[in-house]
């Protein structure tokens, strides 16, 4: 096992998985993201064709500054565009991972069309597997690779490398990364859920205000019940 394989295993493989077991006759091996009991340790948000790098950069910075999480890895891929790889110290329930990814998308990628997003692991069966990086893409000289986040804007037009990435350099990019602890993950998940609840409350309040616009409390019988009358008073 070389240094890059060791780093991939340290960050993203499930307990008991090893590199040899993932080898197959296919050119590019994949990793199974979900255990038989529905637990995951690695999850990835992909944004197609390099669009919205500004939002991806905001996500990368935000998980560190806003949610106090360690930096994720960023990769580029011909098929998936930009990829943001998250590593957990311990496996968690699949639903929690999906809630977390959806929360991040709402917070940082709200201006990106959902058709351009791919979340792994996802509902579709094929999204339970993740092609390992780096890898050659199809039958052309284009390679997926982990990148330095400070150079992310260079890949907006072409989300790939045109030469084989150096394995030691790829390993070096991963060597400084840390997995998210369970305490930090659950704290961040609660924060994202609370933001969703708050946003929903604001929307409901705005809708109620619009519905009651023009209503003023009077004795003309415009309100069918006391609740409508009190809402009109509150919104007046």
PDB file of C-alpha atoms in Angstrom:
ATOM      1  CA  UNK A   1       0.000   0.000   0.000  1.00  0.00           C
ATOM      2  CA  UNK A   2       1.468   3.362  -1.047  1.00  0.00           C
ATOM      3  CA  UNK A   3       1.138   6.657   0.825  1.00  0.00           C
ATOM      4  CA  UNK A   4      -1.894   7.839  -1.156  1.00  0.00           C
ATOM      5  CA  UNK A   5      -3.756   4.575  -0.552  1.00  0.00           C
ATOM      6  CA  UNK A   6      -2.989   4.881   3.163  1.00  0.00           C
ATOM      7  CA  UNK A   7      -4.408   8.412   3.290  1.00  0.00           C
ATOM      8  CA  UNK A   8      -7.573   7.404   1.406  1.00  0.00           C
ATOM      9  CA  UNK A   9      -8.079   4.510   3.794  1.00  0.00           C
ATOM     10  CA  UNK A  10      -7.429   6.704   6.853  1.00  0.00           C
ATOM     11  CA  UNK A  11     -10.004   9.287   5.843  1.00  0.00           C
ATOM     12  CA  UNK A  12     -12.699   7.591   3.792  1.00  0.00           C
ATOM     13  CA  UNK A  13     -12.830   3.816   4.104  1.00  0.00           C
ATOM     14  CA  UNK A  14     -15.381   2.137   6.335  1.00  0.00           C
ATOM     15  CA  UNK A  15     -14.154   0.019   9.257  1.00  0.00           C
ATOM     16  CA  UNK A  16     -12.949  -3.317   7.958  1.00  0.00           C
ATOM     17  CA  UNK A  17     -12.571  -2.129   4.375  1.00  0.00           C
ATOM     18  CA  UNK A  18      -9.151  -2.348   2.860  1.00  0.00           C
ATOM     19  CA  UNK A  19      -7.606  -1.386  -0.445  1.00  0.00           C
ATOM     20  CA  UNK A  20      -7.132  -4.906  -1.773  1.00  0.00           C
ATOM     21  CA  UNK A  21     -10.778  -5.800  -1.261  1.00  0.00           C
ATOM     22  CA  UNK A  22     -11.818  -2.839  -3.429  1.00  0.00           C
ATOM     23  CA  UNK A  23      -9.624  -3.846  -6.362  1.00  0.00           C
ATOM     24  CA  UNK A  24     -11.478  -5.231  -9.352  1.00  0.00           C
ATOM     25  CA  UNK A  25     -11.087  -5.745 -13.059  1.00  0.00           C
ATOM     26  CA  UNK A  26     -12.429  -2.252 -13.706  1.00  0.00           C
ATOM     27  CA  UNK A  27      -9.947   0.482 -14.535  1.00  0.00           C
ATOM     28  CA  UNK A  28     -11.140   2.780 -11.784  1.00  0.00           C
ATOM     29  CA  UNK A  29     -12.007   1.122  -8.466  1.00  0.00           C
ATOM     30  CA  UNK A  30     -14.865   2.429  -6.335  1.00  0.00           C
ATOM     31  CA  UNK A  31     -15.538   2.490  -2.625  1.00  0.00           C
ATOM     32  CA  UNK A  32     -18.815   1.331  -1.096  1.00  0.00           C
ATOM     33  CA  UNK A  33     -20.067   4.169   1.098  1.00  0.00           C
ATOM     34  CA  UNK A  34     -22.771   2.330   3.068  1.00  0.00           C
ATOM     35  CA  UNK A  35     -22.437  -0.591   5.471  1.00  0.00           C
ATOM     36  CA  UNK A  36     -24.942  -3.453   5.569  1.00  0.00           C
ATOM     37  CA  UNK A  37     -26.550  -1.765   8.584  1.00  0.00           C
ATOM     38  CA  UNK A  38     -26.943   1.618   6.846  1.00  0.00           C
ATOM     39  CA  UNK A  39     -23.974   3.519   8.277  1.00  0.00           C
ATOM     40  CA  UNK A  40     -21.669   5.872   6.365  1.00  0.00           C
ATOM     41  CA  UNK A  41     -18.310   7.452   7.070  1.00  0.00           C
ATOM     42  CA  UNK A  42     -17.624   9.400   3.880  1.00  0.00           C
ATOM     43  CA  UNK A  43     -20.002  11.626   1.932  1.00  0.00           C
ATOM     44  CA  UNK A  44     -19.432  13.845  -1.089  1.00  0.00           C
ATOM     45  CA  UNK A  45     -21.235  16.853  -2.591  1.00  0.00           C
ATOM     46  CA  UNK A  46     -20.589  17.309  -6.330  1.00  0.00           C
ATOM     47  CA  UNK A  47     -21.381  20.411  -8.384  1.00  0.00           C
ATOM     48  CA  UNK A  48     -21.575  19.741 -12.104  1.00  0.00           C
ATOM     49  CA  UNK A  49     -19.193  21.213 -14.661  1.00  0.00           C
ATOM     50  CA  UNK A  50     -17.448  23.624 -12.351  1.00  0.00           C
ATOM     51  CA  UNK A  51     -20.363  26.063 -12.079  1.00  0.00           C
ATOM     52  CA  UNK A  52     -20.731  28.389  -9.098  1.00  0.00           C
ATOM     53  CA  UNK A  53     -17.160  28.205  -7.800  1.00  0.00           C
ATOM     54  CA  UNK A  54     -17.895  31.238  -5.610  1.00  0.00           C
ATOM     55  CA  UNK A  55     -20.572  29.247  -3.763  1.00  0.00           C
ATOM     56  CA  UNK A  56     -18.348  26.185  -3.510  1.00  0.00           C
ATOM     57  CA  UNK A  57     -15.617  28.363  -2.036  1.00  0.00           C
ATOM     58  CA  UNK A  58     -18.173  29.770   0.402  1.00  0.00           C
ATOM     59  CA  UNK A  59     -19.147  26.219   1.423  1.00  0.00           C
ATOM     60  CA  UNK A  60     -15.493  25.256   1.910  1.00  0.00           C
ATOM     61  CA  UNK A  61     -14.829  28.318   4.070  1.00  0.00           C
ATOM     62  CA  UNK A  62     -18.213  28.198   5.801  1.00  0.00           C
ATOM     63  CA  UNK A  63     -17.944  24.678   7.207  1.00  0.00           C
ATOM     64  CA  UNK A  64     -14.764  25.835   8.913  1.00  0.00           C
ATOM     65  CA  UNK A  65     -15.690  29.376   9.980  1.00  0.00           C
ATOM     66  CA  UNK A  66     -19.445  28.990  10.569  1.00  0.00           C
ATOM     67  CA  UNK A  67     -19.691  25.363  11.714  1.00  0.00           C
ATOM     68  CA  UNK A  68     -16.225  24.954  13.249  1.00  0.00           C
ATOM     69  CA  UNK A  69     -15.447  21.781  11.273  1.00  0.00           C
ATOM     70  CA  UNK A  70     -12.120  20.653   9.800  1.00  0.00           C
ATOM     71  CA  UNK A  71     -11.491  21.467   6.148  1.00  0.00           C
ATOM     72  CA  UNK A  72     -12.899  18.962   3.633  1.00  0.00           C
ATOM     73  CA  UNK A  73     -10.988  17.824   0.554  1.00  0.00           C
ATOM     74  CA  UNK A  74     -11.829  19.257  -2.861  1.00  0.00           C
ATOM     75  CA  UNK A  75     -11.446  17.278  -6.074  1.00  0.00           C
ATOM     76  CA  UNK A  76     -12.201  17.860  -9.759  1.00  0.00           C
ATOM     77  CA  UNK A  77     -13.786  15.308 -12.072  1.00  0.00           C
ATOM     78  CA  UNK A  78     -14.872  15.223 -15.720  1.00  0.00           C
ATOM     79  CA  UNK A  79     -18.169  13.578 -14.792  1.00  0.00           C
ATOM     80  CA  UNK A  80     -18.980  15.345 -11.517  1.00  0.00           C
ATOM     81  CA  UNK A  81     -17.295  18.751 -11.773  1.00  0.00           C
ATOM     82  CA  UNK A  82     -16.178  19.894  -8.326  1.00  0.00           C
ATOM     83  CA  UNK A  83     -16.376  17.414  -5.447  1.00  0.00           C
ATOM     84  CA  UNK A  84     -16.279  18.266  -1.734  1.00  0.00           C
ATOM     85  CA  UNK A  85     -15.228  15.202   0.297  1.00  0.00           C
ATOM     86  CA  UNK A  86     -16.179  14.935   3.980  1.00  0.00           C
ATOM     87  CA  UNK A  87     -14.612  12.436   6.379  1.00  0.00           C
ATOM     88  CA  UNK A  88     -16.099  11.294   9.694  1.00  0.00           C
ATOM     89  CA  UNK A  89     -14.147   9.863  12.604  1.00  0.00           C
ATOM     90  CA  UNK A  90     -16.890   7.257  13.119  1.00  0.00           C
ATOM     91  CA  UNK A  91     -19.734   5.970  10.916  1.00  0.00           C
ATOM     92  CA  UNK A  92     -23.152   7.592  11.320  1.00  0.00           C
ATOM     93  CA  UNK A  93     -26.674   6.819  10.114  1.00  0.00           C
ATOM     94  CA  UNK A  94     -27.240   7.393   6.395  1.00  0.00           C
ATOM     95  CA  UNK A  95     -30.180   9.749   7.076  1.00  0.00           C
ATOM     96  CA  UNK A  96     -28.020  11.991   9.267  1.00  0.00           C
ATOM     97  CA  UNK A  97     -25.411  12.270   6.517  1.00  0.00           C
ATOM     98  CA  UNK A  98     -28.084  13.134   3.953  1.00  0.00           C
ATOM     99  CA  UNK A  99     -29.661  15.711   6.294  1.00  0.00           C
ATOM    100  CA  UNK A 100     -26.232  17.270   6.759  1.00  0.00           C
ATOM    101  CA  UNK A 101     -25.546  17.485   3.013  1.00  0.00           C
ATOM    102  CA  UNK A 102     -29.001  18.924   2.326  1.00  0.00           C
ATOM    103  CA  UNK A 103     -28.444  21.493   5.058  1.00  0.00           C
ATOM    104  CA  UNK A 104     -25.130  22.548   3.528  1.00  0.00           C
ATOM    105  CA  UNK A 105     -26.759  22.853   0.098  1.00  0.00           C
ATOM    106  CA  UNK A 106     -29.523  25.072   1.507  1.00  0.00           C
ATOM    107  CA  UNK A 107     -27.035  27.283   3.308  1.00  0.00           C
ATOM    108  CA  UNK A 108     -24.256  27.604   0.743  1.00  0.00           C
ATOM    109  CA  UNK A 109     -25.492  26.317  -2.633  1.00  0.00           C
ATOM    110  CA  UNK A 110     -28.991  27.764  -2.723  1.00  0.00           C
ATOM    111  CA  UNK A 111     -28.332  29.518  -6.043  1.00  0.00           C
ATOM    112  CA  UNK A 112     -27.157  26.307  -7.718  1.00  0.00           C
ATOM    113  CA  UNK A 113     -29.811  24.329  -9.584  1.00  0.00           C
ATOM    114  CA  UNK A 114     -30.553  20.991  -7.923  1.00  0.00           C
ATOM    115  CA  UNK A 115     -30.062  19.286 -11.304  1.00  0.00           C
ATOM    116  CA  UNK A 116     -26.405  20.294 -11.110  1.00  0.00           C
ATOM    117  CA  UNK A 117     -25.920  18.790  -7.649  1.00  0.00           C
ATOM    118  CA  UNK A 118     -25.069  15.178  -6.844  1.00  0.00           C
ATOM    119  CA  UNK A 119     -25.010  13.915  -3.261  1.00  0.00           C
ATOM    120  CA  UNK A 120     -23.259  10.679  -2.343  1.00  0.00           C
ATOM    121  CA  UNK A 121     -24.495   8.519  -0.763  1.00  0.00           C
ATOM    122  CA  UNK A 122     -27.877   9.262  -2.292  1.00  0.00           C
ATOM    123  CA  UNK A 123     -31.249   7.656  -2.846  1.00  0.00           C
ATOM    124  CA  UNK A 124     -30.274   6.033  -6.142  1.00  0.00           C
ATOM    125  CA  UNK A 125     -28.386   2.761  -5.745  1.00  0.00           C
ATOM    126  CA  UNK A 126     -25.456   3.886  -7.891  1.00  0.00           C
ATOM    127  CA  UNK A 127     -24.910   6.856  -5.580  1.00  0.00           C
ATOM    128  CA  UNK A 128     -23.964   4.451  -2.813  1.00  0.00           C
ATOM    129  CA  UNK A 129     -20.592   3.992  -4.501  1.00  0.00           C
ATOM    130  CA  UNK A 130     -17.816   6.534  -5.016  1.00  0.00           C
ATOM    131  CA  UNK A 131     -15.108   6.385  -7.715  1.00  0.00           C
ATOM    132  CA  UNK A 132     -11.749   6.826  -6.023  1.00  0.00           C
ATOM    133  CA  UNK A 133      -9.560   9.814  -6.867  1.00  0.00           C
ATOM    134  CA  UNK A 134      -7.258  10.241  -8.722  1.00  0.00           C
ATOM    135  CA  UNK A 135      -8.377   8.227 -11.742  1.00  0.00           C
ATOM    136  CA  UNK A 136      -8.252   8.439 -15.521  1.00  0.00           C
ATOM    137  CA  UNK A 137     -11.579   9.492 -17.010  1.00  0.00           C
ATOM    138  CA  UNK A 138     -12.969   7.193 -19.731  1.00  0.00           C
ATOM    139  CA  UNK A 139     -10.581   6.682 -22.666  1.00  0.00           C
ATOM    140  CA  UNK A 140      -9.148  10.186 -22.817  1.00  0.00           C
ATOM    141  CA  UNK A 141      -6.220  11.897 -21.127  1.00  0.00           C
ATOM    142  CA  UNK A 142      -8.275  13.569 -18.481  1.00  0.00           C
ATOM    143  CA  UNK A 143      -7.779  12.817 -14.825  1.00  0.00           C
ATOM    144  CA  UNK A 144      -9.750  13.396 -11.678  1.00  0.00           C
ATOM    145  CA  UNK A 145      -7.594  14.719  -8.859  1.00  0.00           C
ATOM    146  CA  UNK A 146      -7.587  16.358  -5.460  1.00  0.00           C
ATOM    147  CA  UNK A 147      -6.738  20.057  -5.758  1.00  0.00           C
ATOM    148  CA  UNK A 148      -5.469  22.909  -3.625  1.00  0.00           C
ATOM    149  CA  UNK A 149      -8.637  24.882  -2.696  1.00  0.00           C
ATOM    150  CA  UNK A 150      -6.828  28.161  -3.336  1.00  0.00           C
ATOM    151  CA  UNK A 151      -6.578  27.146  -7.016  1.00  0.00           C
ATOM    152  CA  UNK A 152     -10.227  26.121  -7.393  1.00  0.00           C
ATOM    153  CA  UNK A 153     -11.147  28.988  -9.720  1.00  0.00           C
ATOM    154  CA  UNK A 154      -8.653  27.692 -12.302  1.00  0.00           C
ATOM    155  CA  UNK A 155     -10.914  24.703 -13.017  1.00  0.00           C
ATOM    156  CA  UNK A 156     -14.187  26.497 -13.730  1.00  0.00           C
ATOM    157  CA  UNK A 157     -14.023  25.747 -17.468  1.00  0.00           C
ATOM    158  CA  UNK A 158     -12.287  22.355 -17.306  1.00  0.00           C
ATOM    159  CA  UNK A 159     -12.760  20.344 -14.116  1.00  0.00           C
ATOM    160  CA  UNK A 160      -9.934  17.889 -14.712  1.00  0.00           C
ATOM    161  CA  UNK A 161      -6.178  17.524 -15.202  1.00  0.00           C
ATOM    162  CA  UNK A 162      -4.699  16.720 -18.604  1.00  0.00           C
ATOM    163  CA  UNK A 163      -1.797  14.761 -17.146  1.00  0.00           C
ATOM    164  CA  UNK A 164      -1.373  12.070 -14.533  1.00  0.00           C
ATOM    165  CA  UNK A 165      -1.331  13.706 -11.084  1.00  0.00           C
ATOM    166  CA  UNK A 166       1.650  12.914  -8.903  1.00  0.00           C
ATOM    167  CA  UNK A 167       0.603  10.346  -6.313  1.00  0.00           C
ATOM    168  CA  UNK A 168       2.904  11.714  -3.610  1.00  0.00           C
ATOM    169  CA  UNK A 169       1.526  15.222  -4.146  1.00  0.00           C
ATOM    170  CA  UNK A 170      -2.032  13.867  -3.989  1.00  0.00           C
ATOM    171  CA  UNK A 171      -1.194  12.096  -0.744  1.00  0.00           C
ATOM    172  CA  UNK A 172       0.313  15.313   0.610  1.00  0.00           C
ATOM    173  CA  UNK A 173      -2.953  17.166   0.027  1.00  0.00           C
ATOM    174  CA  UNK A 174      -4.797  14.587   2.146  1.00  0.00           C
ATOM    175  CA  UNK A 175      -2.192  14.144   4.848  1.00  0.00           C
ATOM    176  CA  UNK A 176      -3.070  17.393   6.610  1.00  0.00           C
ATOM    177  CA  UNK A 177      -6.826  16.726   6.682  1.00  0.00           C
ATOM    178  CA  UNK A 178      -8.698  15.554   9.768  1.00  0.00           C
ATOM    179  CA  UNK A 179     -11.922  13.595  10.158  1.00  0.00           C
ATOM    180  CA  UNK A 180     -14.963  15.255  11.742  1.00  0.00           C
ATOM    181  CA  UNK A 181     -15.514  14.109  15.321  1.00  0.00           C
ATOM    182  CA  UNK A 182     -18.969  12.889  16.359  1.00  0.00           C
ATOM    183  CA  UNK A 183     -19.409  15.812  18.757  1.00  0.00           C
ATOM    184  CA  UNK A 184     -18.553  18.383  16.088  1.00  0.00           C
ATOM    185  CA  UNK A 185     -20.744  16.685  13.479  1.00  0.00           C
ATOM    186  CA  UNK A 186     -23.848  16.584  15.672  1.00  0.00           C
ATOM    187  CA  UNK A 187     -23.316  20.180  16.787  1.00  0.00           C
ATOM    188  CA  UNK A 188     -23.115  21.306  13.148  1.00  0.00           C
ATOM    189  CA  UNK A 189     -26.135  19.193  12.176  1.00  0.00           C
ATOM    190  CA  UNK A 190     -28.232  20.768  14.942  1.00  0.00           C
ATOM    191  CA  UNK A 191     -27.159  24.243  13.779  1.00  0.00           C
ATOM    192  CA  UNK A 192     -28.175  23.474  10.186  1.00  0.00           C
ATOM    193  CA  UNK A 193     -31.539  22.062  11.302  1.00  0.00           C
ATOM    194  CA  UNK A 194     -32.206  25.097  13.494  1.00  0.00           C
ATOM    195  CA  UNK A 195     -31.514  27.379  10.529  1.00  0.00           C
ATOM    196  CA  UNK A 196     -34.033  25.421   8.467  1.00  0.00           C
ATOM    197  CA  UNK A 197     -36.683  25.744  11.196  1.00  0.00           C
ATOM    198  CA  UNK A 198     -36.016  29.477  11.553  1.00  0.00           C
ATOM    199  CA  UNK A 199     -36.233  29.995   7.792  1.00  0.00           C
ATOM    200  CA  UNK A 200     -39.521  28.069   7.672  1.00  0.00           C
ATOM    201  CA  UNK A 201     -40.898  30.236  10.477  1.00  0.00           C
ATOM    202  CA  UNK A 202     -40.021  33.422   8.608  1.00  0.00           C
ATOM    203  CA  UNK A 203     -41.753  32.114   5.461  1.00  0.00           C
ATOM    204  CA  UNK A 204     -44.898  31.198   7.409  1.00  0.00           C
ATOM    205  CA  UNK A 205     -44.963  34.605   9.080  1.00  0.00           C
ATOM    206  CA  UNK A 206     -44.633  36.361   5.722  1.00  0.00           C
ATOM    207  CA  UNK A 207     -47.426  34.250   4.260  1.00  0.00           C
ATOM    208  CA  UNK A 208     -49.715  35.010   7.211  1.00  0.00           C
ATOM    209  CA  UNK A 209     -48.968  38.718   6.877  1.00  0.00           C
ATOM    210  CA  UNK A 210     -49.789  38.670   3.167  1.00  0.00           C
ATOM    211  CA  UNK A 211     -53.019  36.761   3.761  1.00  0.00           C
ATOM    212  CA  UNK A 212     -54.141  39.277   6.367  1.00  0.00           C
ATOM    213  CA  UNK A 213     -53.065  42.410   4.517  1.00  0.00           C
ATOM    214  CA  UNK A 214     -55.924  44.857   4.418  1.00  0.00           C
ATOM    215  CA  UNK A 215     -57.786  43.260   7.313  1.00  0.00           C
ATOM    216  CA  UNK A 216     -58.550  45.670  10.134  1.00  0.00           C
ATOM    217  CA  UNK A 217     -60.478  44.837  13.294  1.00  0.00           C
ATOM    218  CA  UNK A 218     -63.977  46.254  13.198  1.00  0.00           C
ATOM    219  CA  UNK A 219     -67.508  45.282  13.984  1.00  0.00           C
ATOM    220  CA  UNK A 220     -68.673  44.724  10.403  1.00  0.00           C
ATOM    221  CA  UNK A 221     -68.446  40.961  10.631  1.00  0.00           C
ATOM    222  CA  UNK A 222     -65.467  40.623   8.261  1.00  0.00           C
ATOM    223  CA  UNK A 223     -63.896  37.977  10.528  1.00  0.00           C
ATOM    224  CA  UNK A 224     -65.481  34.566  10.703  1.00  0.00           C
ATOM    225  CA  UNK A 225     -64.089  33.639  14.130  1.00  0.00           C
ATOM    226  CA  UNK A 226     -62.105  35.090  17.083  1.00  0.00           C
ATOM    227  CA  UNK A 227     -58.823  33.607  15.795  1.00  0.00           C
ATOM    228  CA  UNK A 228     -59.053  35.590  12.546  1.00  0.00           C
ATOM    229  CA  UNK A 229     -59.834  38.720  14.528  1.00  0.00           C
ATOM    230  CA  UNK A 230     -56.836  38.282  16.840  1.00  0.00           C
ATOM    231  CA  UNK A 231     -54.497  37.542  13.908  1.00  0.00           C
ATOM    232  CA  UNK A 232     -55.661  40.754  12.254  1.00  0.00           C
ATOM    233  CA  UNK A 233     -54.961  42.691  15.452  1.00  0.00           C
ATOM    234  CA  UNK A 234     -51.471  41.180  15.727  1.00  0.00           C
ATOM    235  CA  UNK A 235     -50.628  41.925  12.116  1.00  0.00           C
ATOM    236  CA  UNK A 236     -52.071  45.411  12.073  1.00  0.00           C
TER     237      UNK A 236
END
